Amino acid sequence: QVQLVESGGGLVQAGGSLRLSCAASGRTSSIYAMGWFRQAPGEEREFVAAISNWSYSTYYADSVKGRFTVSRDNAKNTVYLQMNSLKPEDTAVYYCATSVHMVPGIDPRGYDYWGQGTQVTVSS
């Protein structure tokens, strides 16, 4: 079992920045990779970014490439999502999740453990 707790969400103006954190506990040695997803009201959950535990390779959705950066601190079992140049369309609940594959994908079905989510609201 793995437990994930996100933090760092909030309200920010367009053009601003936020850093989300995802702290993992439990069987963290079993984690292959971590992903970030987001879900806006009435929308499906969509992939945002991911990072491999082993190679530190990173993956991004086209919509956030160049603005968001995913990173990890293995000593703290924590993954971060630095979000810069935020836009109103980035407004959503953001979730972190553990990938069942060593190379993380964009399909939420490839992730097993999920955090409770943190709200990010970007005002125009």
mmCIF file of C-alpha atoms in Angstrom:
data_model
loop_
_atom_site.group_PDB
_atom_site.id
_atom_site.type_symbol
_atom_site.label_atom_id
_atom_site.label_comp_id
_atom_site.label_asym_id
_atom_site.label_seq_id
_atom_site.Cartn_x
_atom_site.Cartn_y
_atom_site.Cartn_z
ATOM 1 C CA GLN A 1 0.000 0.000 0.000
ATOM 2 C CA VAL A 2 1.107 3.526 -0.783
ATOM 3 C CA GLN A 3 -0.412 6.695 0.611
ATOM 4 C CA LEU A 4 -0.147 9.994 -1.258
ATOM 5 C CA VAL A 5 -0.875 13.461 0.094
ATOM 6 C CA GLU A 6 -0.870 16.517 -2.158
ATOM 7 C CA SER A 7 -0.435 20.088 -0.972
ATOM 8 C CA GLY A 8 0.345 23.526 -2.334
ATOM 9 C CA GLY A 9 -2.802 24.357 -4.252
ATOM 10 C CA GLY A 10 -4.522 27.705 -4.005
ATOM 11 C CA LEU A 11 -5.765 30.792 -5.803
ATOM 12 C CA VAL A 12 -3.373 32.690 -8.048
ATOM 13 C CA GLN A 13 -3.660 35.320 -10.735
ATOM 14 C CA ALA A 14 -2.910 34.538 -14.345
ATOM 15 C CA GLY A 15 0.822 34.646 -14.962
ATOM 16 C CA GLY A 16 1.583 33.585 -11.413
ATOM 17 C CA SER A 17 3.225 30.465 -10.021
ATOM 18 C CA LEU A 18 2.460 27.644 -7.626
ATOM 19 C CA ARG A 19 4.403 24.609 -6.481
ATOM 20 C CA LEU A 20 2.508 21.438 -5.690
ATOM 21 C CA SER A 21 3.949 18.707 -3.498
ATOM 22 C CA CYS A 22 3.052 15.043 -3.277
ATOM 23 C CA ALA A 23 4.369 13.169 -0.255
ATOM 24 C CA ALA A 24 4.394 9.384 -0.459
ATOM 25 C CA SER A 25 4.416 6.957 2.437
ATOM 26 C CA GLY A 26 4.060 3.214 2.874
ATOM 27 C CA ARG A 27 5.681 0.870 0.340
ATOM 28 C CA THR A 28 7.512 3.649 -1.474
ATOM 29 C CA SER A 29 10.221 1.261 -2.665
ATOM 30 C CA SER A 30 7.628 -0.300 -4.969
ATOM 31 C CA ILE A 31 6.979 2.949 -6.878
ATOM 32 C CA TYR A 32 8.175 2.902 -10.506
ATOM 33 C CA ALA A 33 7.152 6.396 -11.465
ATOM 34 C CA MET A 34 4.890 9.231 -10.360
ATOM 35 C CA GLY A 35 2.431 11.217 -12.365
ATOM 36 C CA TRP A 36 0.393 14.387 -12.034
ATOM 37 C CA PHE A 37 -3.113 14.627 -13.431
ATOM 38 C CA ARG A 38 -5.781 17.283 -13.287
ATOM 39 C CA GLN A 39 -9.536 17.359 -13.583
ATOM 40 C CA ALA A 40 -11.680 20.392 -14.225
ATOM 41 C CA PRO A 41 -15.440 20.377 -13.521
ATOM 42 C CA GLY A 42 -17.291 18.401 -16.158
ATOM 43 C CA GLU A 43 -14.061 17.237 -17.773
ATOM 44 C CA GLU A 44 -12.190 13.965 -17.806
ATOM 45 C CA ARG A 45 -9.032 13.530 -15.794
ATOM 46 C CA GLU A 46 -6.063 14.470 -17.961
ATOM 47 C CA PHE A 47 -2.359 13.793 -17.802
ATOM 48 C CA VAL A 48 -0.122 16.708 -16.864
ATOM 49 C CA ALA A 49 3.378 15.384 -16.151
ATOM 50 C CA ALA A 50 5.284 12.371 -14.867
ATOM 51 C CA ILE A 51 8.724 11.416 -13.639
ATOM 52 C CA SER A 52 10.450 8.055 -13.498
ATOM 53 C CA ASN A 53 11.861 6.880 -10.175
ATOM 54 C CA TRP A 54 14.807 5.164 -11.806
ATOM 55 C CA SER A 55 15.916 7.239 -14.762
ATOM 56 C CA TYR A 56 14.548 10.606 -13.651
ATOM 57 C CA SER A 57 13.099 10.951 -17.140
ATOM 58 C CA THR A 58 10.279 13.462 -17.292
ATOM 59 C CA TYR A 59 7.175 13.609 -19.445
ATOM 60 C CA TYR A 60 4.788 16.480 -20.080
ATOM 61 C CA ALA A 61 1.483 17.175 -21.749
ATOM 62 C CA ASP A 62 1.835 19.594 -24.653
ATOM 63 C CA SER A 63 -0.423 22.072 -22.871
ATOM 64 C CA VAL A 64 2.037 22.541 -20.003
ATOM 65 C CA LYS A 65 5.383 21.953 -21.696
ATOM 66 C CA GLY A 66 7.727 24.867 -21.032
ATOM 67 C CA ARG A 67 5.630 26.148 -18.128
ATOM 68 C CA PHE A 68 5.501 23.228 -15.675
ATOM 69 C CA THR A 69 8.404 21.264 -14.230
ATOM 70 C CA VAL A 70 8.145 17.939 -12.416
ATOM 71 C CA SER A 71 10.892 16.905 -10.000
ATOM 72 C CA ARG A 72 11.452 14.553 -7.082
ATOM 73 C CA ASP A 73 13.325 14.333 -3.810
ATOM 74 C CA ASN A 74 13.848 10.657 -3.057
ATOM 75 C CA ALA A 75 15.162 11.370 0.439
ATOM 76 C CA LYS A 76 11.801 12.944 1.269
ATOM 77 C CA ASN A 77 9.707 10.590 -0.893
ATOM 78 C CA THR A 78 8.200 13.702 -2.404
ATOM 79 C CA VAL A 79 7.393 14.724 -5.961
ATOM 80 C CA TYR A 80 6.906 18.347 -6.949
ATOM 81 C CA LEU A 81 5.112 20.145 -9.741
ATOM 82 C CA GLN A 82 6.376 23.682 -10.283
ATOM 83 C CA MET A 83 3.784 25.592 -12.271
ATOM 84 C CA ASN A 84 4.753 28.902 -13.853
ATOM 85 C CA SER A 85 2.953 31.275 -16.215
ATOM 86 C CA LEU A 86 -0.360 29.903 -15.035
ATOM 87 C CA LYS A 87 -3.436 30.403 -17.171
ATOM 88 C CA PRO A 88 -7.144 30.330 -16.262
ATOM 89 C CA GLU A 89 -7.440 27.071 -18.232
ATOM 90 C CA ASP A 90 -5.047 25.450 -15.738
ATOM 91 C CA THR A 91 -7.799 25.670 -13.112
ATOM 92 C CA ALA A 92 -8.566 22.161 -11.870
ATOM 93 C CA VAL A 93 -8.107 19.712 -9.042
ATOM 94 C CA TYR A 94 -4.592 18.314 -9.324
ATOM 95 C CA TYR A 95 -3.833 14.729 -8.337
ATOM 96 C CA CYS A 96 -0.617 12.778 -7.990
ATOM 97 C CA ALA A 97 -0.555 9.056 -8.610
ATOM 98 C CA THR A 98 1.815 6.094 -8.758
ATOM 99 C CA SER A 99 2.414 4.420 -12.105
ATOM 100 C CA VAL A 100 2.136 0.660 -12.503
ATOM 101 C CA HIS A 101 4.645 0.877 -15.364
ATOM 102 C CA MET A 102 8.321 1.773 -15.265
ATOM 103 C CA VAL A 103 7.715 4.154 -18.149
ATOM 104 C CA PRO A 104 4.728 6.253 -17.084
ATOM 105 C CA GLY A 105 1.936 6.799 -19.574
ATOM 106 C CA ILE A 106 -0.795 9.364 -20.051
ATOM 107 C CA ASP A 107 -3.734 7.024 -19.360
ATOM 108 C CA PRO A 108 -5.060 7.273 -15.783
ATOM 109 C CA ARG A 109 -5.737 3.513 -15.886
ATOM 110 C CA GLY A 110 -1.988 2.987 -15.762
ATOM 111 C CA TYR A 111 -1.849 4.400 -12.243
ATOM 112 C CA ASP A 112 -2.945 2.625 -9.096
ATOM 113 C CA TYR A 113 -2.584 4.781 -5.978
ATOM 114 C CA TRP A 114 -3.986 8.305 -5.983
ATOM 115 C CA GLY A 115 -3.891 11.258 -3.633
ATOM 116 C CA GLN A 116 -6.960 13.188 -2.535
ATOM 117 C CA GLY A 117 -6.252 16.117 -4.855
ATOM 118 C CA THR A 118 -5.511 19.791 -4.353
ATOM 119 C CA GLN A 119 -7.461 22.647 -5.926
ATOM 120 C CA VAL A 120 -5.676 25.102 -8.191
ATOM 121 C CA THR A 121 -7.640 28.168 -9.279
ATOM 122 C CA VAL A 122 -6.189 30.704 -11.695
ATOM 123 C CA SER A 123 -8.052 33.983 -11.993
ATOM 124 C CA SER A 124 -7.931 36.132 -15.118
#
